[in-house]
Amino acid sequence: MAKLDQPTVAPVVVSAAGVDTAPAAFMANAVSFAQFQTSDWLVDSQSAATTARPNMKEFMDATGASASNASELLYGVIGSNADLRDWSKIMSSGNPVDAARAATRQLYNSDKDYALVNHADYGTVRFADTLAESSLSSKTVLSRAGNFADIATGADTRTTMAVSSTGLLLRGAGATQDQINRTAWLFGFDAPEAAA
């Protein structure tokens, strides 16, 4: 299986034995990312989610993903947030890369309690301020489209951020359209249209 050096998906090999016992959502013909988005990929407990999360080598061996993509999909897209993605279900799907992307998209567009729960300030008196500083509500928002927002960073400067549906700042999306498209791919988000 080819390495995933670019934000594309490698072909998935599914054995006939696995297809017979797999739920319909994981059948070999469920290959489009849009189809993965229709399944429920989340659990309510971070411990339940991460117990089944593979390490980088296991994920790379199972998917053919590059080290960069494996690291981003497993850890980078989560950061200090709770990982509530159902890794048991993701890894038993016909395409763990797209399942992880769909789960990430679902997480950041859900009402689950994931925001910065692994941050050093969580549970302290400083947490409310930390959460506010990590939110669009504390920024000058110039525009917003889906899970992306352009925010003012100075008198004549702006940056594009990946954001959750609740306005949590997830990460800088990048300075070029290719970088923004990669961020969108990693998070399973729809990429914003390029600025004219």
PDB file of C-alpha atoms in Angstrom:
ATOM      1  CA  MET A   1       0.000   0.000   0.000  1.00  0.00           C
ATOM      2  CA  ALA A   2       1.378   3.425  -0.928  1.00  0.00           C
ATOM      3  CA  LYS A   3       2.351   5.986   1.691  1.00  0.00           C
ATOM      4  CA  LEU A   4      -0.005   8.944   2.169  1.00  0.00           C
ATOM      5  CA  ASP A   5       2.438  11.736   1.425  1.00  0.00           C
ATOM      6  CA  GLN A   6      -0.296  14.082   0.243  1.00  0.00           C
ATOM      7  CA  PRO A   7      -3.822  14.525   1.565  1.00  0.00           C
ATOM      8  CA  THR A   8      -5.202  11.649  -0.482  1.00  0.00           C
ATOM      9  CA  VAL A   9      -6.439   8.240   0.488  1.00  0.00           C
ATOM     10  CA  ALA A  10      -4.676   5.017  -0.416  1.00  0.00           C
ATOM     11  CA  PRO A  11      -6.701   2.072  -1.698  1.00  0.00           C
ATOM     12  CA  VAL A  12      -8.051  -0.148   1.054  1.00  0.00           C
ATOM     13  CA  VAL A  13      -7.673  -3.908   0.962  1.00  0.00           C
ATOM     14  CA  VAL A  14     -10.631  -5.688   2.553  1.00  0.00           C
ATOM     15  CA  SER A  15     -10.686  -9.443   3.001  1.00  0.00           C
ATOM     16  CA  ALA A  16     -13.893 -11.300   2.265  1.00  0.00           C
ATOM     17  CA  ALA A  17     -13.934 -12.610   5.849  1.00  0.00           C
ATOM     18  CA  GLY A  18     -13.967  -9.067   7.210  1.00  0.00           C
ATOM     19  CA  VAL A  19     -16.757  -7.979   4.885  1.00  0.00           C
ATOM     20  CA  ASP A  20     -19.091 -10.769   5.996  1.00  0.00           C
ATOM     21  CA  THR A  21     -18.989  -9.728   9.643  1.00  0.00           C
ATOM     22  CA  ALA A  22     -18.608  -5.950   9.256  1.00  0.00           C
ATOM     23  CA  PRO A  23     -21.562  -3.625   9.917  1.00  0.00           C
ATOM     24  CA  ALA A  24     -23.026  -2.048   6.786  1.00  0.00           C
ATOM     25  CA  ALA A  25     -21.263   1.264   7.469  1.00  0.00           C
ATOM     26  CA  PHE A  26     -17.908  -0.511   7.094  1.00  0.00           C
ATOM     27  CA  MET A  27     -18.555  -2.479   3.917  1.00  0.00           C
ATOM     28  CA  ALA A  28     -15.948  -2.213   1.187  1.00  0.00           C
ATOM     29  CA  ASN A  29     -18.301  -0.124  -0.973  1.00  0.00           C
ATOM     30  CA  ALA A  30     -18.521   2.612   1.708  1.00  0.00           C
ATOM     31  CA  VAL A  31     -15.429   4.330   0.368  1.00  0.00           C
ATOM     32  CA  SER A  32     -16.424   7.950  -0.072  1.00  0.00           C
ATOM     33  CA  PHE A  33     -15.635  10.388   2.698  1.00  0.00           C
ATOM     34  CA  ALA A  34     -19.237  11.616   2.541  1.00  0.00           C
ATOM     35  CA  GLN A  35     -20.413   8.121   3.451  1.00  0.00           C
ATOM     36  CA  PHE A  36     -18.090   8.024   6.464  1.00  0.00           C
ATOM     37  CA  GLN A  37     -19.619  11.277   7.685  1.00  0.00           C
ATOM     38  CA  THR A  38     -23.015   9.606   8.112  1.00  0.00           C
ATOM     39  CA  SER A  39     -21.806   7.219  10.840  1.00  0.00           C
ATOM     40  CA  ASP A  40     -21.498   7.998  14.542  1.00  0.00           C
ATOM     41  CA  TRP A  41     -17.778   7.960  15.356  1.00  0.00           C
ATOM     42  CA  LEU A  42     -17.829   9.369  18.892  1.00  0.00           C
ATOM     43  CA  VAL A  43     -18.030   7.986  22.417  1.00  0.00           C
ATOM     44  CA  ASP A  44     -18.794   9.819  25.658  1.00  0.00           C
ATOM     45  CA  SER A  45     -15.604   8.964  27.555  1.00  0.00           C
ATOM     46  CA  GLN A  46     -12.038   9.900  26.657  1.00  0.00           C
ATOM     47  CA  SER A  47     -10.744   6.781  28.410  1.00  0.00           C
ATOM     48  CA  ALA A  48     -13.064   4.569  26.353  1.00  0.00           C
ATOM     49  CA  ALA A  49     -11.918   6.285  23.154  1.00  0.00           C
ATOM     50  CA  THR A  50      -8.191   6.225  23.748  1.00  0.00           C
ATOM     51  CA  THR A  51      -7.985   2.666  25.100  1.00  0.00           C
ATOM     52  CA  ALA A  52      -8.356   1.397  21.531  1.00  0.00           C
ATOM     53  CA  ARG A  53      -6.318   4.192  19.891  1.00  0.00           C
ATOM     54  CA  PRO A  54      -3.347   2.701  18.056  1.00  0.00           C
ATOM     55  CA  ASN A  55       0.153   4.049  18.350  1.00  0.00           C
ATOM     56  CA  MET A  56       1.757   5.628  15.285  1.00  0.00           C
ATOM     57  CA  LYS A  57       3.406   2.422  14.065  1.00  0.00           C
ATOM     58  CA  GLU A  58       0.178   0.439  14.386  1.00  0.00           C
ATOM     59  CA  PHE A  59      -1.754   3.154  12.530  1.00  0.00           C
ATOM     60  CA  MET A  60       0.889   3.420   9.805  1.00  0.00           C
ATOM     61  CA  ASP A  61       1.012  -0.366   9.380  1.00  0.00           C
ATOM     62  CA  ALA A  62      -2.782  -0.625   9.200  1.00  0.00           C
ATOM     63  CA  THR A  63      -3.286   2.287   6.805  1.00  0.00           C
ATOM     64  CA  GLY A  64      -0.081   2.961   4.892  1.00  0.00           C
ATOM     65  CA  ALA A  65      -0.162   6.526   6.239  1.00  0.00           C
ATOM     66  CA  SER A  66       3.072   8.506   6.377  1.00  0.00           C
ATOM     67  CA  ALA A  67       4.522   9.328   9.794  1.00  0.00           C
ATOM     68  CA  SER A  68       3.408  12.943   9.362  1.00  0.00           C
ATOM     69  CA  ASN A  69      -0.195  12.028   8.554  1.00  0.00           C
ATOM     70  CA  ALA A  70      -0.354   9.365  11.276  1.00  0.00           C
ATOM     71  CA  SER A  71       0.921  11.814  13.895  1.00  0.00           C
ATOM     72  CA  GLU A  72      -1.528  14.517  12.798  1.00  0.00           C
ATOM     73  CA  LEU A  73      -4.550  12.197  12.599  1.00  0.00           C
ATOM     74  CA  LEU A  74      -3.832  10.499  15.925  1.00  0.00           C
ATOM     75  CA  TYR A  75      -2.652  13.441  18.024  1.00  0.00           C
ATOM     76  CA  GLY A  76      -2.174  16.717  16.159  1.00  0.00           C
ATOM     77  CA  VAL A  77      -5.831  17.380  15.387  1.00  0.00           C
ATOM     78  CA  ILE A  78      -6.705  16.807  19.051  1.00  0.00           C
ATOM     79  CA  GLY A  79      -4.086  18.899  20.841  1.00  0.00           C
ATOM     80  CA  SER A  80      -5.261  19.668  24.398  1.00  0.00           C
ATOM     81  CA  ASN A  81      -8.853  18.655  23.653  1.00  0.00           C
ATOM     82  CA  ALA A  82     -10.489  15.407  24.725  1.00  0.00           C
ATOM     83  CA  ASP A  83     -10.181  12.655  22.126  1.00  0.00           C
ATOM     84  CA  LEU A  84     -13.708  11.244  22.056  1.00  0.00           C
ATOM     85  CA  ARG A  85     -13.265   9.468  18.711  1.00  0.00           C
ATOM     86  CA  ASP A  86     -14.253   5.787  18.802  1.00  0.00           C
ATOM     87  CA  TRP A  87     -10.905   4.248  17.879  1.00  0.00           C
ATOM     88  CA  SER A  88     -12.211   0.701  18.068  1.00  0.00           C
ATOM     89  CA  LYS A  89     -14.804   1.527  15.419  1.00  0.00           C
ATOM     90  CA  ILE A  90     -12.339   3.640  13.396  1.00  0.00           C
ATOM     91  CA  MET A  91      -9.722   0.885  13.220  1.00  0.00           C
ATOM     92  CA  SER A  92     -12.275  -1.788  12.313  1.00  0.00           C
ATOM     93  CA  SER A  93     -13.658   0.319   9.468  1.00  0.00           C
ATOM     94  CA  GLY A  94     -12.674  -0.343   5.895  1.00  0.00           C
ATOM     95  CA  ASN A  95     -10.666   2.892   5.823  1.00  0.00           C
ATOM     96  CA  PRO A  96      -9.285   4.113   9.175  1.00  0.00           C
ATOM     97  CA  VAL A  97      -7.833   7.295   7.646  1.00  0.00           C
ATOM     98  CA  ASP A  98     -11.191   8.565   6.397  1.00  0.00           C
ATOM     99  CA  ALA A  99     -12.948   7.238   9.497  1.00  0.00           C
ATOM    100  CA  ALA A 100     -10.531   9.211  11.723  1.00  0.00           C
ATOM    101  CA  ARG A 101     -11.069  12.337   9.615  1.00  0.00           C
ATOM    102  CA  ALA A 102     -14.865  11.916   9.788  1.00  0.00           C
ATOM    103  CA  ALA A 103     -14.645  11.376  13.562  1.00  0.00           C
ATOM    104  CA  THR A 104     -12.540  14.519  13.978  1.00  0.00           C
ATOM    105  CA  ARG A 105     -15.043  16.536  11.954  1.00  0.00           C
ATOM    106  CA  GLN A 106     -17.890  15.094  14.016  1.00  0.00           C
ATOM    107  CA  LEU A 107     -16.121  15.841  17.312  1.00  0.00           C
ATOM    108  CA  TYR A 108     -15.550  19.502  16.529  1.00  0.00           C
ATOM    109  CA  ASN A 109     -19.115  19.972  15.329  1.00  0.00           C
ATOM    110  CA  SER A 110     -20.691  18.234  18.330  1.00  0.00           C
ATOM    111  CA  ASP A 111     -21.959  19.442  21.684  1.00  0.00           C
ATOM    112  CA  LYS A 112     -19.662  17.058  23.582  1.00  0.00           C
ATOM    113  CA  ASP A 113     -17.408  18.380  26.353  1.00  0.00           C
ATOM    114  CA  TYR A 114     -14.011  18.218  24.630  1.00  0.00           C
ATOM    115  CA  ALA A 115     -12.683  21.780  24.829  1.00  0.00           C
ATOM    116  CA  LEU A 116      -9.180  21.917  26.350  1.00  0.00           C
ATOM    117  CA  VAL A 117      -9.905  19.224  28.944  1.00  0.00           C
ATOM    118  CA  ASN A 118      -6.256  18.119  28.746  1.00  0.00           C
ATOM    119  CA  HIS A 119      -4.892  21.658  29.145  1.00  0.00           C
ATOM    120  CA  ALA A 120      -2.758  22.364  32.230  1.00  0.00           C
ATOM    121  CA  ASP A 121      -5.299  24.983  33.373  1.00  0.00           C
ATOM    122  CA  TYR A 122      -8.288  22.601  33.231  1.00  0.00           C
ATOM    123  CA  GLY A 123      -9.892  22.347  36.661  1.00  0.00           C
ATOM    124  CA  THR A 124      -8.148  25.461  37.966  1.00  0.00           C
ATOM    125  CA  VAL A 125      -9.447  28.971  38.527  1.00  0.00           C
ATOM    126  CA  ARG A 126      -7.523  30.060  35.408  1.00  0.00           C
ATOM    127  CA  PHE A 127      -9.435  27.712  33.086  1.00  0.00           C
ATOM    128  CA  ALA A 128     -12.319  30.084  32.285  1.00  0.00           C
ATOM    129  CA  ASP A 129      -9.811  32.691  31.120  1.00  0.00           C
ATOM    130  CA  THR A 130      -7.807  30.110  29.147  1.00  0.00           C
ATOM    131  CA  LEU A 131     -10.964  28.878  27.423  1.00  0.00           C
ATOM    132  CA  ALA A 132     -12.054  32.444  26.631  1.00  0.00           C
ATOM    133  CA  GLU A 133      -8.629  33.272  25.172  1.00  0.00           C
ATOM    134  CA  SER A 134      -8.913  30.179  22.957  1.00  0.00           C
ATOM    135  CA  SER A 135     -12.279  31.234  21.569  1.00  0.00           C
ATOM    136  CA  LEU A 136     -13.414  33.363  18.656  1.00  0.00           C
ATOM    137  CA  SER A 137     -15.358  35.455  21.156  1.00  0.00           C
ATOM    138  CA  SER A 138     -12.066  37.002  22.315  1.00  0.00           C
ATOM    139  CA  LYS A 139     -10.921  37.829  18.771  1.00  0.00           C
ATOM    140  CA  THR A 140     -11.834  40.289  16.027  1.00  0.00           C
ATOM    141  CA  VAL A 141     -13.453  37.996  13.471  1.00  0.00           C
ATOM    142  CA  LEU A 142     -13.200  39.328   9.928  1.00  0.00           C
ATOM    143  CA  SER A 143     -15.067  36.437   8.295  1.00  0.00           C
ATOM    144  CA  ARG A 144     -16.179  32.905   9.036  1.00  0.00           C
ATOM    145  CA  ALA A 145     -17.051  30.021   6.740  1.00  0.00           C
ATOM    146  CA  GLY A 146     -17.892  26.669   8.335  1.00  0.00           C
ATOM    147  CA  ASN A 147     -14.942  25.535  10.434  1.00  0.00           C
ATOM    148  CA  PHE A 148     -12.632  28.356   9.341  1.00  0.00           C
ATOM    149  CA  ALA A 149     -12.397  31.961  10.471  1.00  0.00           C
ATOM    150  CA  ASP A 150     -10.204  34.855   9.456  1.00  0.00           C
ATOM    151  CA  ILE A 151      -9.221  36.865  12.502  1.00  0.00           C
ATOM    152  CA  ALA A 152      -7.396  40.172  12.780  1.00  0.00           C
ATOM    153  CA  THR A 153      -3.939  39.797  14.270  1.00  0.00           C
ATOM    154  CA  GLY A 154      -2.846  43.418  13.923  1.00  0.00           C
ATOM    155  CA  ALA A 155      -3.736  46.646  12.207  1.00  0.00           C
ATOM    156  CA  ASP A 156      -3.302  45.249   8.688  1.00  0.00           C
ATOM    157  CA  THR A 157      -2.777  41.538   9.265  1.00  0.00           C
ATOM    158  CA  ARG A 158      -5.030  38.529   9.493  1.00  0.00           C
ATOM    159  CA  THR A 159      -4.729  34.805   9.980  1.00  0.00           C
ATOM    160  CA  THR A 160      -6.972  31.913   9.026  1.00  0.00           C
ATOM    161  CA  MET A 161      -7.849  29.603  11.903  1.00  0.00           C
ATOM    162  CA  ALA A 162      -9.512  26.200  12.005  1.00  0.00           C
ATOM    163  CA  VAL A 163     -12.346  26.469  14.546  1.00  0.00           C
ATOM    164  CA  SER A 164     -14.975  24.247  16.100  1.00  0.00           C
ATOM    165  CA  SER A 165     -18.682  24.909  15.642  1.00  0.00           C
ATOM    166  CA  THR A 166     -18.658  26.523  19.092  1.00  0.00           C
ATOM    167  CA  GLY A 167     -15.838  28.900  18.124  1.00  0.00           C
ATOM    168  CA  LEU A 168     -12.947  27.120  19.850  1.00  0.00           C
ATOM    169  CA  LEU A 169      -9.689  27.978  18.083  1.00  0.00           C
ATOM    170  CA  LEU A 170      -8.176  24.666  17.002  1.00  0.00           C
ATOM    171  CA  ARG A 171      -5.053  25.799  15.125  1.00  0.00           C
ATOM    172  CA  GLY A 172      -3.730  28.181  12.545  1.00  0.00           C
ATOM    173  CA  ALA A 173      -4.884  26.815   9.211  1.00  0.00           C
ATOM    174  CA  GLY A 174      -1.908  28.067   7.227  1.00  0.00           C
ATOM    175  CA  ALA A 175      -0.879  31.018   5.120  1.00  0.00           C
ATOM    176  CA  THR A 176      -1.352  29.461   1.669  1.00  0.00           C
ATOM    177  CA  GLN A 177      -4.378  27.792   0.123  1.00  0.00           C
ATOM    178  CA  ASP A 178      -2.452  24.485  -0.013  1.00  0.00           C
ATOM    179  CA  GLN A 179      -1.764  24.703   3.738  1.00  0.00           C
ATOM    180  CA  ILE A 180      -5.408  25.565   4.459  1.00  0.00           C
ATOM    181  CA  ASN A 181      -6.547  22.661   2.254  1.00  0.00           C
ATOM    182  CA  ARG A 182      -4.261  20.289   4.176  1.00  0.00           C
ATOM    183  CA  THR A 183      -5.669  21.511   7.493  1.00  0.00           C
ATOM    184  CA  ALA A 184      -9.184  20.978   6.134  1.00  0.00           C
ATOM    185  CA  TRP A 185      -8.247  17.468   4.996  1.00  0.00           C
ATOM    186  CA  LEU A 186      -6.738  16.517   8.366  1.00  0.00           C
ATOM    187  CA  PHE A 187      -9.775  17.730  10.334  1.00  0.00           C
ATOM    188  CA  GLY A 188     -12.292  16.397   7.813  1.00  0.00           C
ATOM    189  CA  PHE A 189     -13.583  19.959   7.306  1.00  0.00           C
ATOM    190  CA  ASP A 190     -14.811  21.533   4.100  1.00  0.00           C
ATOM    191  CA  ALA A 191     -12.038  23.824   2.854  1.00  0.00           C
ATOM    192  CA  PRO A 192     -12.976  27.482   2.548  1.00  0.00           C
ATOM    193  CA  GLU A 193     -12.845  28.943  -0.929  1.00  0.00           C
ATOM    194  CA  ALA A 194      -9.632  30.696  -1.860  1.00  0.00           C
ATOM    195  CA  ALA A 195      -9.620  34.441  -1.384  1.00  0.00           C
ATOM    196  CA  ALA A 196      -9.891  36.307  -4.677  1.00  0.00           C
TER     197      ALA A 196
END
